[in-house]
Short mmCIF file of C-alpha atoms in Angstrom, two decimals:
data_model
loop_
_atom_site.label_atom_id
_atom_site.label_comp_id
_atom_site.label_asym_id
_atom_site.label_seq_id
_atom_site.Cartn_x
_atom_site.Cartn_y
_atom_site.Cartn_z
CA UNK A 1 12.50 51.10 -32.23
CA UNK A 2 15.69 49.25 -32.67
CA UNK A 3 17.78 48.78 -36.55
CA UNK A 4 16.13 44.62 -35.67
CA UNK A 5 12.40 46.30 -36.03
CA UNK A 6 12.91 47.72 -39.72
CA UNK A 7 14.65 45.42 -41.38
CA UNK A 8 13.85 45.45 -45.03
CA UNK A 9 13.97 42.80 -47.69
CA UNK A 10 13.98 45.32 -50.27
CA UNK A 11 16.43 47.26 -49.43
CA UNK A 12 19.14 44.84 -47.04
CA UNK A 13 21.41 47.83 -46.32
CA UNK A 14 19.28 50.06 -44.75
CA UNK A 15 20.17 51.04 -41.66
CA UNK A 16 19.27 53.51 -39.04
CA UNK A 17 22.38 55.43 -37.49
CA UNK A 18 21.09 55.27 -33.91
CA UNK A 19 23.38 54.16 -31.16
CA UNK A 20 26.79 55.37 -32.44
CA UNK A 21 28.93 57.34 -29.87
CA UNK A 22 29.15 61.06 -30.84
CA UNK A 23 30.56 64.24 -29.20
CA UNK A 24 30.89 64.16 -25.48
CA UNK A 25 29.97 60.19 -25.23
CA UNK A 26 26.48 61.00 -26.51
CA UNK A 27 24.55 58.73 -28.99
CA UNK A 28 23.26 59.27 -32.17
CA UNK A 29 19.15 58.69 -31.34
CA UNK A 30 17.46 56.01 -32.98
CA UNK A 31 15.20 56.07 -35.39
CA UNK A 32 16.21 59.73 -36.47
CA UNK A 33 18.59 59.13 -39.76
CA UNK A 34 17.86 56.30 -41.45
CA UNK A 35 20.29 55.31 -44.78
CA UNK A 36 18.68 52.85 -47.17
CA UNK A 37 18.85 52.38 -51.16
CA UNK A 38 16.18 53.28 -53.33
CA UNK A 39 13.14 52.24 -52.25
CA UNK A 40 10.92 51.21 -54.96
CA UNK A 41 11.99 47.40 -54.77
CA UNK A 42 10.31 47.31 -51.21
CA UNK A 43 8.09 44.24 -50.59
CA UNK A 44 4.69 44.68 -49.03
CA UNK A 45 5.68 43.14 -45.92
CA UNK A 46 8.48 46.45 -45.83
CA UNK A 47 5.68 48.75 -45.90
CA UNK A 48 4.60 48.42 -42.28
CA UNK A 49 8.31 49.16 -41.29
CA UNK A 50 7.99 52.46 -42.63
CA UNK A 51 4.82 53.11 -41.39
CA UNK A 52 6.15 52.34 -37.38
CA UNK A 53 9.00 54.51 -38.18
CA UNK A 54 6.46 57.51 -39.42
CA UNK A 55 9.01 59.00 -41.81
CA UNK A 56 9.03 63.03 -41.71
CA UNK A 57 11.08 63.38 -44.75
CA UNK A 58 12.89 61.32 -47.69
CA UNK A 59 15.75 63.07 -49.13
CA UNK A 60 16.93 61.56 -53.01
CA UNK A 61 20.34 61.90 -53.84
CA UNK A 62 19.74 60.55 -57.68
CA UNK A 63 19.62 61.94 -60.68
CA UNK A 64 16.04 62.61 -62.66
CA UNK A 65 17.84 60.26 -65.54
CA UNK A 66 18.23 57.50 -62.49
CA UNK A 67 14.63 58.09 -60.80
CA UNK A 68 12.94 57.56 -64.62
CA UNK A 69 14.70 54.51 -65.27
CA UNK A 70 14.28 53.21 -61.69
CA UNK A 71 10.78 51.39 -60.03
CA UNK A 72 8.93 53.93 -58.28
CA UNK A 73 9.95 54.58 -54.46
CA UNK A 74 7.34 53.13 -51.96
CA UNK A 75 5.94 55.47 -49.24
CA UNK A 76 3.64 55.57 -46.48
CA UNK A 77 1.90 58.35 -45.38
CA UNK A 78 3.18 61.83 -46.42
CA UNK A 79 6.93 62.28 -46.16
CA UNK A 80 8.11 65.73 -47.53
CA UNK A 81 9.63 64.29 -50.68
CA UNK A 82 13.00 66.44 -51.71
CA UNK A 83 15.31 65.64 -54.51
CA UNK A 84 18.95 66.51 -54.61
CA UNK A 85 20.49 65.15 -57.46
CA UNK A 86 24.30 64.52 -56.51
CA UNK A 87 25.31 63.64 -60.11
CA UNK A 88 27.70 64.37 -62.82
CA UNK A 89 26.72 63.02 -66.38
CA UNK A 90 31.15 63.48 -67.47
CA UNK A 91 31.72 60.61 -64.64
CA UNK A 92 29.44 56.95 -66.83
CA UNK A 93 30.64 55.26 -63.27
CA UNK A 94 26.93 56.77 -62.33
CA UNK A 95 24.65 55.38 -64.85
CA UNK A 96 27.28 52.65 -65.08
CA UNK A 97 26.27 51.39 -61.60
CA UNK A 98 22.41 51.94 -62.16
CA UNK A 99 22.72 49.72 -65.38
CA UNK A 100 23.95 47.29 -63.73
CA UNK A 101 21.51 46.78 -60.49
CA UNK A 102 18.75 47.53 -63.99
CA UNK A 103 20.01 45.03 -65.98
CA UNK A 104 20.60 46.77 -68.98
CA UNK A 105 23.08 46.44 -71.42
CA UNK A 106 26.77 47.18 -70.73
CA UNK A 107 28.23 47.08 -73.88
CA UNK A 108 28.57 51.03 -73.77
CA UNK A 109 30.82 50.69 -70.75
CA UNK A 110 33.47 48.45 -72.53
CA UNK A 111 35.78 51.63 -71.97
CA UNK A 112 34.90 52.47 -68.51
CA UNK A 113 35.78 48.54 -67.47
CA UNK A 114 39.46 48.72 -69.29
CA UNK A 115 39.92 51.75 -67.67
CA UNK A 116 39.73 50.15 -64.54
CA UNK A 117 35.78 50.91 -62.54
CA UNK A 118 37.86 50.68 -58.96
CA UNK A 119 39.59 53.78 -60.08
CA UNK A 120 36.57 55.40 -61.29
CA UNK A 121 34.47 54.71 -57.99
CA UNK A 122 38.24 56.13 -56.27
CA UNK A 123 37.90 59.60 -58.60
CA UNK A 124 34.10 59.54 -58.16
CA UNK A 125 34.72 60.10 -54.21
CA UNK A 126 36.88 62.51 -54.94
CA UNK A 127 34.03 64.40 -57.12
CA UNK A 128 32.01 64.27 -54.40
CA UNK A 129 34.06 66.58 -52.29
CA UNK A 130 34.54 69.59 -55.03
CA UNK A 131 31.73 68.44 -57.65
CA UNK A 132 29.15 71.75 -57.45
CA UNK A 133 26.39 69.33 -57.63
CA UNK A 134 27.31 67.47 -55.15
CA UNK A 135 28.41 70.31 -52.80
CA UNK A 136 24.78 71.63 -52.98
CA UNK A 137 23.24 68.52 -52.43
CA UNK A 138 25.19 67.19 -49.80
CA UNK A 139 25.11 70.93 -47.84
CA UNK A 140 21.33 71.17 -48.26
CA UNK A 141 21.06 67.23 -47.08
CA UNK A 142 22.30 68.11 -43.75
CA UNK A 143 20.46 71.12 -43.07
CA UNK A 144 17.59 69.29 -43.67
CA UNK A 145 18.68 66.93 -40.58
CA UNK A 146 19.51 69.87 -38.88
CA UNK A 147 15.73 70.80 -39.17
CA UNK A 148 13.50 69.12 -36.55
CA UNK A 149 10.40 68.71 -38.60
CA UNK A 150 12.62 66.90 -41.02
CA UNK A 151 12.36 64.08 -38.57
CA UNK A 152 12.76 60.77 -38.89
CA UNK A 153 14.35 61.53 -41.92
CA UNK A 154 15.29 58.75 -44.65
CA UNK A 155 18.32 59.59 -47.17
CA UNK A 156 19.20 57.81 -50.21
CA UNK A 157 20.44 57.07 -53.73
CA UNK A 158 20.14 54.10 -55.76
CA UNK A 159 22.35 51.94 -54.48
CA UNK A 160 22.65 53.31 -51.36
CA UNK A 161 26.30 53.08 -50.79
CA UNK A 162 28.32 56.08 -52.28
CA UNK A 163 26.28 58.62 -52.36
CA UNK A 164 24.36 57.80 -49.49
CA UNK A 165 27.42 56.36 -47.78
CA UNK A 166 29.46 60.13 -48.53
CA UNK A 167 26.09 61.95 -46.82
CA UNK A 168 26.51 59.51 -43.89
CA UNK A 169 30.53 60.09 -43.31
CA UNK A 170 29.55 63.93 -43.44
CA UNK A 171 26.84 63.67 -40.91
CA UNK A 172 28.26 61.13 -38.39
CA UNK A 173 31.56 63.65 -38.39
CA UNK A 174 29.00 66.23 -37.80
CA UNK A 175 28.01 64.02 -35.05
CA UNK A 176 31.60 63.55 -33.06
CA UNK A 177 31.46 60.22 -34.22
CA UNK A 178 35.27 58.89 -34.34
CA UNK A 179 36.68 58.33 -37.84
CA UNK A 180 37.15 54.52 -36.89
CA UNK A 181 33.67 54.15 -36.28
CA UNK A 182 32.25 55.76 -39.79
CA UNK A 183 34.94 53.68 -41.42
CA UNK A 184 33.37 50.69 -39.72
CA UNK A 185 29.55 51.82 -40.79
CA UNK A 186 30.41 52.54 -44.27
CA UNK A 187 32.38 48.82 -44.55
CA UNK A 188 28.77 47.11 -42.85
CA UNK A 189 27.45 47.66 -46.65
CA UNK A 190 29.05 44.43 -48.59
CA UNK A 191 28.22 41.69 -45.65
CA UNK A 192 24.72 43.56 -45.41
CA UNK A 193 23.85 42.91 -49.91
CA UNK A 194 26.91 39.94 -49.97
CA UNK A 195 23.45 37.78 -51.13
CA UNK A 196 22.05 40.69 -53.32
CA UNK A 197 25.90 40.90 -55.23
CA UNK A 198 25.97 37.27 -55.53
CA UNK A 199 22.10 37.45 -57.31
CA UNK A 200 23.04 40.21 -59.31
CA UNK A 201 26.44 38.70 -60.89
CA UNK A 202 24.49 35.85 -61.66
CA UNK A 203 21.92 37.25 -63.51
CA UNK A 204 24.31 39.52 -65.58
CA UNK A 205 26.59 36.18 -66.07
CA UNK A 206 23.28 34.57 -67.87
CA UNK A 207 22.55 37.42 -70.19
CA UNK A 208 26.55 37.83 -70.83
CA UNK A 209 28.64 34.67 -70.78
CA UNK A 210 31.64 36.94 -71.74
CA UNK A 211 31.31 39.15 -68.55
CA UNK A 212 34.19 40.15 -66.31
CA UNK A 213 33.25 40.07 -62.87
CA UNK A 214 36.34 41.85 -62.17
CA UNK A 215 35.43 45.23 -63.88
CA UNK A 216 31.58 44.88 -62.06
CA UNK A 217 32.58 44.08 -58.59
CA UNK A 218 34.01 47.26 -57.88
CA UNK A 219 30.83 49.07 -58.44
CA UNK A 220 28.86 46.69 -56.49
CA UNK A 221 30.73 47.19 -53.28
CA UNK A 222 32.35 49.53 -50.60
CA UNK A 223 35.95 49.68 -50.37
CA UNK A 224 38.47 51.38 -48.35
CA UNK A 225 40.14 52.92 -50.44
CA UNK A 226 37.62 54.87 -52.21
CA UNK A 227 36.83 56.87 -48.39
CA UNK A 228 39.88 57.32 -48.55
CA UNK A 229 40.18 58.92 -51.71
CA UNK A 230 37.57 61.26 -50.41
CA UNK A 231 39.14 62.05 -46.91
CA UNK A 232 42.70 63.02 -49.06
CA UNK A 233 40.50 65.62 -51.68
CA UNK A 234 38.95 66.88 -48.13
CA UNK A 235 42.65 67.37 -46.75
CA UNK A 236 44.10 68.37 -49.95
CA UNK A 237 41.27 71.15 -50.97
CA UNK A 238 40.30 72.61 -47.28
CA UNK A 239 43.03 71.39 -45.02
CA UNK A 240 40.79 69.31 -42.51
CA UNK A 241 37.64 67.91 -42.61
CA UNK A 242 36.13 71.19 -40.17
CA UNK A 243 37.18 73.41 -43.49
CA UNK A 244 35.28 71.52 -46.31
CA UNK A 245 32.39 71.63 -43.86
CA UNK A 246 32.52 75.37 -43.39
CA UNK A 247 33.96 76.46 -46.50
CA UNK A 248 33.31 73.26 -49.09
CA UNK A 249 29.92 73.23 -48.11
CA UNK A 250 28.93 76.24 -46.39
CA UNK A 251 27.58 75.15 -43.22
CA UNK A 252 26.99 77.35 -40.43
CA UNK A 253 27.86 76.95 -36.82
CA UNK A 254 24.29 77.14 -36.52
CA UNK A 255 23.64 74.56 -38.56
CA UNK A 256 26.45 72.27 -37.20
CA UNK A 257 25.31 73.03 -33.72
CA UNK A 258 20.90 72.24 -34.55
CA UNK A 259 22.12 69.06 -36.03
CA UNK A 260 24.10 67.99 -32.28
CA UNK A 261 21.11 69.03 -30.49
CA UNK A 262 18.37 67.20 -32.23
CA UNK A 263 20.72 64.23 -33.44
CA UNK A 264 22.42 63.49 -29.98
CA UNK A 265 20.96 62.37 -26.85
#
């Protein structure tokens, strides 16, 4: 299968992780990681997609308070279902993004967007690198990759661009994959839901004349400088990216070494 075959409707920035040049020159193989969003506003004509791709296991980054609020996730078959919530209810840039793509009322945010959400999203990267939840549920993500009855595995939050996109910088470094490259992956996600952003700006512009793009775009989209706010906590907490993986997130070198093996050609 190539990323062409599973293109979603429902869920535009979903993307398999196949193909990217790891450790030694080897690839990632296809059809193995898959990122997406949440998957409950898949179409029926996404369904089959998942089928051909005969997921093994779908690992949930949200929160219980996110997956309540949210449509359902759409499955086929029997995935081994595992929730990790990687969420802090002191940071309202979480449930601040998920009322958005909802459509629920911000008025409660008024604070966050005078604030300034671009530095929110920049300290919620940071988070993600010494936050306990997210320690735990980033460490146990990848040793479920590491697992090969775990795969195909899908991994996602409800966006599927933070969260998701953290898990993915973790893995592909895992991988060998050169920083460049993951830079370049994480960046695909605003041309991939450009349309999506555009749909979903509208919509909030009809229910509030009054709204300032400015303080929602930031939580819509990917931007540099919030990976980098979470490679400097790496550097600044553990030294180098090799110590928050052994010692932020207490991954073995078996681990590390399973997740080559299966993961690379």
């Amino acid at each position: 299968m190539t990323g062409r075959d599973w293109e979603m409707v429902g869920a535009p920035n979903a993307r398999d992780l196949g193909g990217l040049v790891g450790a030694g020159g080897r690839r990632v193989r296809p059809a193995r990681l898959i990122r997406t969003p949440a998957l409950g506003r898949l179409t029926d004509e996404d369904l089959p997609v998942l089928t051909k791709l005969g997921l093994a296991c779908v690992v949930d980054l949200r929160d219980g308070s996110e997956i309540a609020v949210a449509p359902t996730d759409r499955l086929v078959g029997e995935p081994r279902v595992v929730h990790l919530p990687v969420h802090d209810p002191e940071h309202p840039v979480f449930t601040y993004v998920s009322a958005v793509l909802l459509g629920h009322d911000l008025d409660a945010y008024a604070e966050l967007a005078r604030q300034g959400t671009a530095g929110a999203m920049a300290e919620i990267y940071r988070w993600f690198v010494t936050g306990e939840s997210a320690r735990v549920g980033f460490a146990e993500a990848v040793r479920l990759a590491a697992a090969p009855e775990n795969l195909p595995l899908v991994y996602h939050c409800s966006a599927g661009k933070d969260r998701t996109g953290w898990l993915t910088v973790i893995l592909l470094t895992v991988l060998g994959v050169d920083e460049a490259a993951i830079r370049a992956e994480y960046l695909r996600n605003n041309a991939l839901t450009d349309s999506l952003r555009a749909v979903i700006v509208e919509a909030m512009r009809r229910r509030q004349p009054e709204l300032d793009v400015d303080a929602v775009l930031p939580v819509l989209e990917v931007r540099p400088e919030y990976l980098d706010a979470g490679y400097q906590e790496v550097r600044r907490v553990h030294g180098s990216f090799d110590g928050y993986l052994r010692d932020g997130l207490g991954l073995t070198d078996e681990t590390l070494t399973a997740l080559r093996e299966h993961l690379l050609e």
